[in-house]
PDB file of N, CA and C in Angstrom:
ATOM      1  N   UNK A1478      74.378 260.787 201.661  1.00  0.00           N
ATOM      2  CA  UNK A1478      73.459 259.852 201.414  1.00  0.00           C
ATOM      3  C   UNK A1478      72.300 259.976 202.758  1.00  0.00           C
ATOM      4  N   UNK A1479      73.363 260.164 203.928  1.00  0.00           N
ATOM      5  CA  UNK A1479      72.512 260.002 205.400  1.00  0.00           C
ATOM      6  C   UNK A1479      71.527 260.921 205.553  1.00  0.00           C
ATOM      7  N   UNK A1480      71.567 262.371 204.706  1.00  0.00           N
ATOM      8  CA  UNK A1480      70.682 263.345 204.838  1.00  0.00           C
ATOM      9  C   UNK A1480      69.544 262.780 203.635  1.00  0.00           C
ATOM     10  N   UNK A1481      69.657 262.168 202.715  1.00  0.00           N
ATOM     11  CA  UNK A1481      68.475 261.651 201.891  1.00  0.00           C
ATOM     12  C   UNK A1481      67.773 260.769 202.737  1.00  0.00           C
ATOM     13  N   UNK A1482      68.313 260.080 203.590  1.00  0.00           N
ATOM     14  CA  UNK A1482      67.721 259.027 204.346  1.00  0.00           C
ATOM     15  C   UNK A1482      66.746 259.638 205.187  1.00  0.00           C
ATOM     16  N   UNK A1483      67.641 260.553 206.115  1.00  0.00           N
ATOM     17  CA  UNK A1483      66.947 261.406 206.905  1.00  0.00           C
ATOM     18  C   UNK A1483      65.827 262.018 206.487  1.00  0.00           C
ATOM     19  N   UNK A1484      65.956 262.553 205.324  1.00  0.00           N
ATOM     20  CA  UNK A1484      64.795 263.642 204.661  1.00  0.00           C
ATOM     21  C   UNK A1484      63.726 262.331 204.234  1.00  0.00           C
ATOM     22  N   UNK A1485      63.973 261.204 203.671  1.00  0.00           N
ATOM     23  CA  UNK A1485      62.943 259.963 203.328  1.00  0.00           C
ATOM     24  C   UNK A1485      62.198 259.646 204.603  1.00  0.00           C
ATOM     25  N   UNK A1486      62.952 259.694 205.703  1.00  0.00           N
ATOM     26  CA  UNK A1486      62.334 259.221 206.941  1.00  0.00           C
ATOM     27  C   UNK A1486      61.209 260.326 207.325  1.00  0.00           C
ATOM     28  N   UNK A1487      61.540 261.390 207.160  1.00  0.00           N
ATOM     29  CA  UNK A1487      60.596 262.531 207.631  1.00  0.00           C
ATOM     30  C   UNK A1487      59.364 262.770 206.512  1.00  0.00           C
ATOM     31  N   UNK A1488      59.626 262.718 205.310  1.00  0.00           N
ATOM     32  CA  UNK A1488      58.498 262.770 204.431  1.00  0.00           C
ATOM     33  C   UNK A1488      57.542 261.793 204.481  1.00  0.00           C
ATOM     34  N   UNK A1489      58.112 260.541 204.541  1.00  0.00           N
ATOM     35  CA  UNK A1489      57.462 259.149 204.410  1.00  0.00           C
ATOM     36  C   UNK A1489      56.729 259.454 206.060  1.00  0.00           C
ATOM     37  N   UNK A1490      57.023 259.958 207.026  1.00  0.00           N
ATOM     38  CA  UNK A1490      56.055 260.071 208.201  1.00  0.00           C
ATOM     39  C   UNK A1490      54.999 260.937 207.762  1.00  0.00           C
ATOM     40  N   UNK A1491      55.285 262.139 207.220  1.00  0.00           N
ATOM     41  CA  UNK A1491      54.149 263.194 206.529  1.00  0.00           C
ATOM     42  C   UNK A1491      53.261 262.518 205.765  1.00  0.00           C
ATOM     43  N   UNK A1492      53.680 261.415 205.044  1.00  0.00           N
ATOM     44  CA  UNK A1492      52.808 260.661 204.203  1.00  0.00           C
ATOM     45  C   UNK A1492      52.023 259.876 204.858  1.00  0.00           C
ATOM     46  N   UNK A1493      52.474 259.053 205.730  1.00  0.00           N
ATOM     47  CA  UNK A1493      51.696 258.041 206.791  1.00  0.00           C
ATOM     48  C   UNK A1493      50.771 258.883 207.533  1.00  0.00           C
ATOM     49  N   UNK A1494      50.886 260.114 207.942  1.00  0.00           N
ATOM     50  CA  UNK A1494      49.967 260.865 208.590  1.00  0.00           C
ATOM     51  C   UNK A1494      48.611 261.298 207.722  1.00  0.00           C
ATOM     52  N   UNK A1495      48.939 261.521 206.461  1.00  0.00           N
ATOM     53  CA  UNK A1495      48.025 261.895 205.358  1.00  0.00           C
ATOM     54  C   UNK A1495      47.362 260.960 204.924  1.00  0.00           C
ATOM     55  N   UNK A1496      47.775 259.713 204.921  1.00  0.00           N
ATOM     56  CA  UNK A1496      46.909 258.403 204.487  1.00  0.00           C
ATOM     57  C   UNK A1496      46.283 257.790 205.232  1.00  0.00           C
ATOM     58  N   UNK A1497      45.320 257.034 204.716  1.00  0.00           N
ATOM     59  CA  UNK A1497      44.668 255.915 205.804  1.00  0.00           C
ATOM     60  C   UNK A1497      45.653 255.073 206.435  1.00  0.00           C
ATOM     61  N   UNK A1498      45.417 254.393 207.346  1.00  0.00           N
ATOM     62  CA  UNK A1498      46.193 253.426 207.710  1.00  0.00           C
ATOM     63  C   UNK A1498      46.106 252.002 207.634  1.00  0.00           C
ATOM     64  N   UNK A1499      45.118 251.393 206.259  1.00  0.00           N
ATOM     65  CA  UNK A1499      44.983 250.206 206.149  1.00  0.00           C
ATOM     66  C   UNK A1499      46.215 249.823 205.546  1.00  0.00           C
ATOM     67  N   UNK A1500      46.582 248.381 205.530  1.00  0.00           N
ATOM     68  CA  UNK A1500      47.832 247.794 204.814  1.00  0.00           C
ATOM     69  C   UNK A1500      47.776 248.346 203.592  1.00  0.00           C
ATOM     70  N   UNK A1501      46.730 248.211 202.897  1.00  0.00           N
ATOM     71  CA  UNK A1501      46.557 248.157 201.159  1.00  0.00           C
ATOM     72  C   UNK A1501      47.216 249.758 200.950  1.00  0.00           C
ATOM     73  N   UNK A1502      46.516 250.642 201.706  1.00  0.00           N
ATOM     74  CA  UNK A1502      46.599 252.008 201.408  1.00  0.00           C
ATOM     75  C   UNK A1502      48.109 252.206 201.701  1.00  0.00           C
ATOM     76  N   UNK A1503      48.771 251.726 202.820  1.00  0.00           N
ATOM     77  CA  UNK A1503      50.258 251.749 203.033  1.00  0.00           C
ATOM     78  C   UNK A1503      51.149 251.364 201.944  1.00  0.00           C
ATOM     79  N   UNK A1504      50.828 250.198 201.312  1.00  0.00           N
ATOM     80  CA  UNK A1504      51.788 249.574 200.335  1.00  0.00           C
ATOM     81  C   UNK A1504      51.368 250.395 199.114  1.00  0.00           C
ATOM     82  N   UNK A1505      50.241 251.125 198.746  1.00  0.00           N
ATOM     83  CA  UNK A1505      50.070 251.954 197.643  1.00  0.00           C
ATOM     84  C   UNK A1505      50.712 253.281 197.692  1.00  0.00           C
ATOM     85  N   UNK A1506      50.880 253.702 198.963  1.00  0.00           N
ATOM     86  CA  UNK A1506      51.483 254.968 199.198  1.00  0.00           C
ATOM     87  C   UNK A1506      53.067 254.876 199.015  1.00  0.00           C
ATOM     88  N   UNK A1507      53.568 253.588 199.631  1.00  0.00           N
ATOM     89  CA  UNK A1507      54.946 253.188 199.472  1.00  0.00           C
ATOM     90  C   UNK A1507      55.440 253.380 198.067  1.00  0.00           C
ATOM     91  N   UNK A1508      54.780 252.547 197.265  1.00  0.00           N
ATOM     92  CA  UNK A1508      54.746 252.454 195.995  1.00  0.00           C
ATOM     93  C   UNK A1508      54.739 253.451 195.122  1.00  0.00           C
ATOM     94  N   UNK A1509      54.082 254.267 195.524  1.00  0.00           N
ATOM     95  CA  UNK A1509      54.150 255.871 194.868  1.00  0.00           C
ATOM     96  C   UNK A1509      55.323 256.370 195.089  1.00  0.00           C
ATOM     97  N   UNK A1510      55.761 256.189 196.247  1.00  0.00           N
ATOM     98  CA  UNK A1510      56.987 257.241 196.829  1.00  0.00           C
ATOM     99  C   UNK A1510      57.819 256.694 196.166  1.00  0.00           C
ATOM    100  N   UNK A1511      58.040 255.384 196.054  1.00  0.00           N
ATOM    101  CA  UNK A1511      59.186 254.446 195.424  1.00  0.00           C
ATOM    102  C   UNK A1511      59.154 255.071 193.817  1.00  0.00           C
ATOM    103  N   UNK A1512      58.148 254.874 193.036  1.00  0.00           N
ATOM    104  CA  UNK A1512      57.957 255.013 191.847  1.00  0.00           C
ATOM    105  C   UNK A1512      58.304 256.615 191.590  1.00  0.00           C
ATOM    106  N   UNK A1513      57.681 257.588 192.412  1.00  0.00           N
ATOM    107  CA  UNK A1513      58.222 258.894 192.052  1.00  0.00           C
ATOM    108  C   UNK A1513      59.412 259.332 192.329  1.00  0.00           C
ATOM    109  N   UNK A1514      60.175 258.966 193.245  1.00  0.00           N
ATOM    110  CA  UNK A1514      61.443 258.890 193.485  1.00  0.00           C
ATOM    111  C   UNK A1514      62.275 258.666 192.370  1.00  0.00           C
ATOM    112  N   UNK A1515      62.194 257.511 192.009  1.00  0.00           N
ATOM    113  CA  UNK A1515      62.732 256.777 190.738  1.00  0.00           C
ATOM    114  C   UNK A1515      62.743 257.644 189.497  1.00  0.00           C
ATOM    115  N   UNK A1516      61.402 258.229 189.157  1.00  0.00           N
ATOM    116  CA  UNK A1516      61.305 258.922 188.118  1.00  0.00           C
ATOM    117  C   UNK A1516      62.222 260.425 188.120  1.00  0.00           C
ATOM    118  N   UNK A1517      61.884 260.967 189.478  1.00  0.00           N
ATOM    119  CA  UNK A1517      62.618 262.374 189.575  1.00  0.00           C
ATOM    120  C   UNK A1517      64.162 262.002 189.527  1.00  0.00           C
ATOM    121  N   UNK A1518      64.824 260.931 189.986  1.00  0.00           N
ATOM    122  CA  UNK A1518      66.242 260.663 190.336  1.00  0.00           C
ATOM    123  C   UNK A1518      66.611 260.546 188.640  1.00  0.00           C
ATOM    124  N   UNK A1519      65.643 259.811 187.908  1.00  0.00           N
ATOM    125  CA  UNK A1519      66.265 259.449 186.561  1.00  0.00           C
ATOM    126  C   UNK A1519      66.213 260.684 185.810  1.00  0.00           C
ATOM    127  N   UNK A1520      64.955 261.656 185.898  1.00  0.00           N
ATOM    128  CA  UNK A1520      65.117 262.975 185.353  1.00  0.00           C
ATOM    129  C   UNK A1520      66.431 263.752 185.552  1.00  0.00           C
ATOM    130  N   UNK A1521      66.959 263.293 186.854  1.00  0.00           N
ATOM    131  CA  UNK A1521      67.761 264.392 187.599  1.00  0.00           C
ATOM    132  C   UNK A1521      69.396 263.765 186.669  1.00  0.00           C
ATOM    133  N   UNK A1522      69.376 262.398 186.843  1.00  0.00           N
ATOM    134  CA  UNK A1522      70.605 261.905 185.932  1.00  0.00           C
ATOM    135  C   UNK A1522      70.530 262.239 184.540  1.00  0.00           C
ATOM    136  N   UNK A1523      69.524 262.526 183.982  1.00  0.00           N
ATOM    137  CA  UNK A1523      69.593 262.823 182.698  1.00  0.00           C
ATOM    138  C   UNK A1523      69.435 264.094 182.289  1.00  0.00           C
ATOM    139  N   UNK A1524      69.703 264.978 183.441  1.00  0.00           N
ATOM    140  CA  UNK A1524      69.764 266.640 183.082  1.00  0.00           C
ATOM    141  C   UNK A1524      68.743 267.155 182.808  1.00  0.00           C
ATOM    142  N   UNK A1525      67.476 266.812 183.436  1.00  0.00           N
ATOM    143  CA  UNK A1525      66.261 267.536 183.504  1.00  0.00           C
ATOM    144  C   UNK A1525      66.495 268.943 184.413  1.00  0.00           C
ATOM    145  N   UNK A1526      66.347 270.012 184.350  1.00  0.00           N
ATOM    146  CA  UNK A1526      66.355 270.900 185.213  1.00  0.00           C
ATOM    147  C   UNK A1526      65.267 270.919 186.506  1.00  0.00           C
ATOM    148  N   UNK A1527      65.811 271.118 187.654  1.00  0.00           N
ATOM    149  CA  UNK A1527      64.785 271.052 188.827  1.00  0.00           C
ATOM    150  C   UNK A1527      63.593 271.979 188.422  1.00  0.00           C
ATOM    151  N   UNK A1528      63.730 273.158 187.909  1.00  0.00           N
ATOM    152  CA  UNK A1528      62.651 274.091 188.018  1.00  0.00           C
ATOM    153  C   UNK A1528      61.596 273.357 187.043  1.00  0.00           C
ATOM    154  N   UNK A1529      61.695 272.530 186.021  1.00  0.00           N
ATOM    155  CA  UNK A1529      60.745 271.740 185.310  1.00  0.00           C
ATOM    156  C   UNK A1529      60.054 270.750 185.838  1.00  0.00           C
ATOM    157  N   UNK A1530      60.856 270.140 187.004  1.00  0.00           N
ATOM    158  CA  UNK A1530      60.101 268.958 187.686  1.00  0.00           C
ATOM    159  C   UNK A1530      59.158 269.652 188.809  1.00  0.00           C
ATOM    160  N   UNK A1531      59.824 270.655 189.429  1.00  0.00           N
ATOM    161  CA  UNK A1531      58.771 271.201 190.474  1.00  0.00           C
ATOM    162  C   UNK A1531      57.598 272.162 189.678  1.00  0.00           C
ATOM    163  N   UNK A1532      57.860 272.635 188.647  1.00  0.00           N
ATOM    164  CA  UNK A1532      56.761 273.225 187.682  1.00  0.00           C
ATOM    165  C   UNK A1532      55.679 271.990 187.467  1.00  0.00           C
ATOM    166  N   UNK A1533      56.062 270.965 187.404  1.00  0.00           N
ATOM    167  CA  UNK A1533      55.160 270.091 187.062  1.00  0.00           C
ATOM    168  C   UNK A1533      54.097 269.491 188.226  1.00  0.00           C
ATOM    169  N   UNK A1534      54.727 269.830 189.540  1.00  0.00           N
ATOM    170  CA  UNK A1534      54.087 269.258 190.796  1.00  0.00           C
ATOM    171  C   UNK A1534      52.553 270.366 190.829  1.00  0.00           C
ATOM    172  N   UNK A1535      51.742 269.540 191.418  1.00  0.00           N
ATOM    173  CA  UNK A1535      50.505 270.349 191.801  1.00  0.00           C
ATOM    174  C   UNK A1535      50.059 270.189 193.334  1.00  0.00           C
ATOM    175  N   UNK A1536      49.204 270.716 193.695  1.00  0.00           N
ATOM    176  CA  UNK A1536      48.512 270.804 195.022  1.00  0.00           C
ATOM    177  C   UNK A1536      47.522 269.585 195.123  1.00  0.00           C
ATOM    178  N   UNK A1537      47.147 269.193 193.946  1.00  0.00           N
ATOM    179  CA  UNK A1537      45.777 268.222 194.035  1.00  0.00           C
ATOM    180  C   UNK A1537      45.782 267.274 194.937  1.00  0.00           C
ATOM    181  N   UNK A1538      46.854 266.756 195.307  1.00  0.00           N
ATOM    182  CA  UNK A1538      46.994 265.710 196.648  1.00  0.00           C
ATOM    183  C   UNK A1538      46.748 266.284 198.022  1.00  0.00           C
ATOM    184  N   UNK A1539      46.937 267.440 198.170  1.00  0.00           N
ATOM    185  CA  UNK A1539      46.603 268.218 199.267  1.00  0.00           C
ATOM    186  C   UNK A1539      48.248 268.706 199.438  1.00  0.00           C
ATOM    187  N   UNK A1540      48.113 269.643 200.886  1.00  0.00           N
ATOM    188  CA  UNK A1540      49.384 270.256 201.025  1.00  0.00           C
ATOM    189  C   UNK A1540      50.258 269.305 201.435  1.00  0.00           C
ATOM    190  N   UNK A1541      50.069 268.348 202.572  1.00  0.00           N
ATOM    191  CA  UNK A1541      51.181 267.205 202.976  1.00  0.00           C
ATOM    192  C   UNK A1541      51.870 266.802 201.400  1.00  0.00           C
ATOM    193  N   UNK A1542      51.031 266.117 200.830  1.00  0.00           N
ATOM    194  CA  UNK A1542      51.472 265.316 199.903  1.00  0.00           C
ATOM    195  C   UNK A1542      52.442 266.080 198.959  1.00  0.00           C
ATOM    196  N   UNK A1543      51.726 267.507 198.498  1.00  0.00           N
ATOM    197  CA  UNK A1543      52.783 268.177 197.368  1.00  0.00           C
ATOM    198  C   UNK A1543      54.022 268.455 198.278  1.00  0.00           C
ATOM    199  N   UNK A1544      53.862 268.815 199.593  1.00  0.00           N
ATOM    200  CA  UNK A1544      55.273 269.342 200.154  1.00  0.00           C
ATOM    201  C   UNK A1544      56.131 268.098 200.144  1.00  0.00           C
ATOM    202  N   UNK A1545      55.463 266.711 200.340  1.00  0.00           N
ATOM    203  CA  UNK A1545      56.635 265.523 200.340  1.00  0.00           C
ATOM    204  C   UNK A1545      56.956 265.436 198.737  1.00  0.00           C
ATOM    205  N   UNK A1546      56.306 265.494 197.627  1.00  0.00           N
ATOM    206  CA  UNK A1546      56.897 265.356 196.542  1.00  0.00           C
ATOM    207  C   UNK A1546      57.962 266.461 196.176  1.00  0.00           C
ATOM    208  N   UNK A1547      57.923 267.760 196.608  1.00  0.00           N
ATOM    209  CA  UNK A1547      58.794 268.930 197.052  1.00  0.00           C
ATOM    210  C   UNK A1547      60.118 268.031 197.433  1.00  0.00           C
ATOM    211  N   UNK A1548      59.818 267.643 198.623  1.00  0.00           N
ATOM    212  CA  UNK A1548      61.333 267.213 199.278  1.00  0.00           C
ATOM    213  C   UNK A1548      61.813 266.224 198.722  1.00  0.00           C
ATOM    214  N   UNK A1549      60.953 265.249 197.894  1.00  0.00           N
ATOM    215  CA  UNK A1549      61.743 264.174 197.450  1.00  0.00           C
ATOM    216  C   UNK A1549      62.599 264.981 195.989  1.00  0.00           C
ATOM    217  N   UNK A1550      62.027 265.781 195.289  1.00  0.00           N
ATOM    218  CA  UNK A1550      62.716 266.578 194.256  1.00  0.00           C
ATOM    219  C   UNK A1550      63.836 267.191 194.779  1.00  0.00           C
ATOM    220  N   UNK A1551      63.907 268.071 195.943  1.00  0.00           N
ATOM    221  CA  UNK A1551      65.066 268.757 196.420  1.00  0.00           C
ATOM    222  C   UNK A1551      66.198 267.623 196.743  1.00  0.00           C
ATOM    223  N   UNK A1552      65.498 266.547 197.477  1.00  0.00           N
ATOM    224  CA  UNK A1552      66.726 265.557 197.869  1.00  0.00           C
ATOM    225  C   UNK A1552      67.344 265.077 196.480  1.00  0.00           C
ATOM    226  N   UNK A1553      66.824 264.794 195.780  1.00  0.00           N
ATOM    227  CA  UNK A1553      67.261 264.088 194.410  1.00  0.00           C
ATOM    228  C   UNK A1553      68.447 265.166 193.694  1.00  0.00           C
ATOM    229  N   UNK A1554      67.970 266.354 193.760  1.00  0.00           N
ATOM    230  CA  UNK A1554      68.864 267.316 193.214  1.00  0.00           C
ATOM    231  C   UNK A1554      70.230 267.651 193.876  1.00  0.00           C
ATOM    232  N   UNK A1555      70.301 266.998 195.057  1.00  0.00           N
ATOM    233  CA  UNK A1555      71.062 267.251 196.005  1.00  0.00           C
ATOM    234  C   UNK A1555      72.220 266.151 195.517  1.00  0.00           C
ATOM    235  N   UNK A1556      71.603 264.897 195.058  1.00  0.00           N
ATOM    236  CA  UNK A1556      72.766 264.008 194.587  1.00  0.00           C
ATOM    237  C   UNK A1556      73.182 264.200 193.508  1.00  0.00           C
ATOM    238  N   UNK A1557      74.871 264.061 193.664  1.00  0.00           N
ATOM    239  CA  UNK A1557      75.670 264.311 192.283  1.00  0.00           C
ATOM    240  C   UNK A1557      75.444 263.651 191.009  1.00  0.00           C
ATOM    241  N   UNK A1558      75.526 264.469 189.903  1.00  0.00           N
ATOM    242  CA  UNK A1558      75.009 263.944 188.627  1.00  0.00           C
ATOM    243  C   UNK A1558      76.498 263.191 188.163  1.00  0.00           C
ATOM    244  N   UNK A1559      75.762 261.759 187.723  1.00  0.00           N
ATOM    245  CA  UNK A1559      76.945 260.600 187.190  1.00  0.00           C
ATOM    246  C   UNK A1559      76.990 260.948 185.901  1.00  0.00           C
ATOM    247  N   UNK A1560      77.922 260.478 185.259  1.00  0.00           N
ATOM    248  CA  UNK A1560      78.207 260.645 183.659  1.00  0.00           C
ATOM    249  C   UNK A1560      78.329 259.471 183.171  1.00  0.00           C
ATOM    250  N   UNK A1561      78.453 258.263 183.898  1.00  0.00           N
ATOM    251  CA  UNK A1561      78.507 256.617 183.179  1.00  0.00           C
ATOM    252  C   UNK A1561      77.029 256.447 183.361  1.00  0.00           C
ATOM    253  N   UNK A1562      76.700 255.614 182.500  1.00  0.00           N
ATOM    254  CA  UNK A1562      75.277 254.790 182.724  1.00  0.00           C
ATOM    255  C   UNK A1562      75.149 253.820 183.932  1.00  0.00           C
ATOM    256  N   UNK A1563      76.410 252.956 184.370  1.00  0.00           N
ATOM    257  CA  UNK A1563      76.566 252.573 185.400  1.00  0.00           C
ATOM    258  C   UNK A1563      76.310 253.459 186.711  1.00  0.00           C
ATOM    259  N   UNK A1564      76.897 254.552 186.683  1.00  0.00           N
ATOM    260  CA  UNK A1564      76.654 255.268 188.021  1.00  0.00           C
ATOM    261  C   UNK A1564      75.365 256.030 187.823  1.00  0.00           C
ATOM    262  N   UNK A1565      74.840 256.514 187.008  1.00  0.00           N
ATOM    263  CA  UNK A1565      73.430 256.662 186.983  1.00  0.00           C
ATOM    264  C   UNK A1565      72.440 255.883 187.347  1.00  0.00           C
ATOM    265  N   UNK A1566      72.483 254.438 186.923  1.00  0.00           N
ATOM    266  CA  UNK A1566      71.429 253.530 187.127  1.00  0.00           C
ATOM    267  C   UNK A1566      71.716 253.083 188.984  1.00  0.00           C
ATOM    268  N   UNK A1567      73.189 253.372 189.381  1.00  0.00           N
ATOM    269  CA  UNK A1567      73.070 252.885 190.629  1.00  0.00           C
ATOM    270  C   UNK A1567      72.493 254.071 191.748  1.00  0.00           C
ATOM    271  N   UNK A1568      72.737 255.273 191.032  1.00  0.00           N
ATOM    272  CA  UNK A1568      72.277 256.388 191.931  1.00  0.00           C
ATOM    273  C   UNK A1568      70.729 256.340 191.814  1.00  0.00           C
ATOM    274  N   UNK A1569      69.954 255.836 190.874  1.00  0.00           N
ATOM    275  CA  UNK A1569      68.765 256.034 190.793  1.00  0.00           C
ATOM    276  C   UNK A1569      68.049 254.916 191.723  1.00  0.00           C
ATOM    277  N   UNK A1570      68.495 253.609 191.726  1.00  0.00           N
ATOM    278  CA  UNK A1570      68.227 252.548 192.177  1.00  0.00           C
ATOM    279  C   UNK A1570      68.507 252.603 193.693  1.00  0.00           C
ATOM    280  N   UNK A1571      69.288 253.423 194.218  1.00  0.00           N
ATOM    281  CA  UNK A1571      69.783 253.810 195.536  1.00  0.00           C
ATOM    282  C   UNK A1571      68.788 254.537 196.332  1.00  0.00           C
ATOM    283  N   UNK A1572      68.251 255.412 195.106  1.00  0.00           N
ATOM    284  CA  UNK A1572      67.609 256.723 195.834  1.00  0.00           C
ATOM    285  C   UNK A1572      66.126 256.161 195.858  1.00  0.00           C
ATOM    286  N   UNK A1573      65.805 255.240 194.667  1.00  0.00           N
ATOM    287  CA  UNK A1573      64.505 254.922 195.046  1.00  0.00           C
ATOM    288  C   UNK A1573      64.106 253.939 196.282  1.00  0.00           C
ATOM    289  N   UNK A1574      65.342 253.282 196.285  1.00  0.00           N
ATOM    290  CA  UNK A1574      65.152 252.140 197.620  1.00  0.00           C
ATOM    291  C   UNK A1574      65.088 252.798 198.799  1.00  0.00           C
ATOM    292  N   UNK A1575      65.921 253.896 199.258  1.00  0.00           N
ATOM    293  CA  UNK A1575      65.935 254.730 200.164  1.00  0.00           C
ATOM    294  C   UNK A1575      64.747 255.330 200.530  1.00  0.00           C
ATOM    295  N   UNK A1576      63.981 255.809 199.711  1.00  0.00           N
ATOM    296  CA  UNK A1576      62.645 256.394 200.029  1.00  0.00           C
ATOM    297  C   UNK A1576      61.796 255.377 200.200  1.00  0.00           C
ATOM    298  N   UNK A1577      61.809 254.133 199.462  1.00  0.00           N
ATOM    299  CA  UNK A1577      60.676 253.295 199.384  1.00  0.00           C
ATOM    300  C   UNK A1577      60.645 252.412 200.827  1.00  0.00           C
ATOM    301  N   UNK A1578      61.980 251.994 201.134  1.00  0.00           N
ATOM    302  CA  UNK A1578      62.439 251.319 202.670  1.00  0.00           C
ATOM    303  C   UNK A1578      61.900 252.420 203.843  1.00  0.00           C
ATOM    304  N   UNK A1579      62.215 253.522 203.602  1.00  0.00           N
ATOM    305  CA  UNK A1579      61.850 254.489 204.743  1.00  0.00           C
ATOM    306  C   UNK A1579      60.306 254.770 204.967  1.00  0.00           C
ATOM    307  N   UNK A1580      59.805 254.581 203.412  1.00  0.00           N
ATOM    308  CA  UNK A1580      58.207 254.409 203.796  1.00  0.00           C
ATOM    309  C   UNK A1580      57.692 253.350 204.474  1.00  0.00           C
ATOM    310  N   UNK A1581      58.220 252.140 204.045  1.00  0.00           N
ATOM    311  CA  UNK A1581      57.807 251.053 204.617  1.00  0.00           C
ATOM    312  C   UNK A1581      57.894 250.779 206.212  1.00  0.00           C
ATOM    313  N   UNK A1582      59.427 251.258 206.308  1.00  0.00           N
ATOM    314  CA  UNK A1582      59.719 251.073 207.956  1.00  0.00           C
ATOM    315  C   UNK A1582      58.613 252.034 208.923  1.00  0.00           C
ATOM    316  N   UNK A1583      58.018 253.083 208.307  1.00  0.00           N
ATOM    317  CA  UNK A1583      57.074 253.837 209.043  1.00  0.00           C
ATOM    318  C   UNK A1583      55.715 253.361 209.287  1.00  0.00           C
ATOM    319  N   UNK A1584      55.516 252.303 208.273  1.00  0.00           N
ATOM    320  CA  UNK A1584      54.265 251.867 208.283  1.00  0.00           C
ATOM    321  C   UNK A1584      54.108 250.602 209.234  1.00  0.00           C
ATOM    322  N   UNK A1585      55.156 250.248 210.066  1.00  0.00           N
ATOM    323  CA  UNK A1585      55.205 249.007 210.925  1.00  0.00           C
ATOM    324  C   UNK A1585      54.400 249.289 212.115  1.00  0.00           C
TER     325      UNK A1585
END
C-alpha cells in the first residue's frame, strides 16, 4: 500500500502541474482522480483484464493526463485480487481514498 500512496502523490503532482490552479479546478481534478481510481479498482476486483482498461485510455487530455491515468491503472493491478465482497469493497474504497487524498494534499 505504501507504493500505491507514493505513486498517488507523484501522479497527483503531475495532475496539479497540468491543471489550472483555481480551487474549483483543483477540486474537480481531485474528484476525477477519485472517481477514476474507484472505477479502475472496481474493474480490477471484478476480473477485468488490465489490457482492456489500458486499451480504453486515450491521449485526449494530453500526455501528462494520459500518463497519470496509466499510472493509476498500473497501481490498481498491483493490488491483490480479493475473493469476498467485503474484501473487494475495502480494496476499492482504500484505493480511491488514497488517490483522492493525495491529490487534495498537493493542492494546499
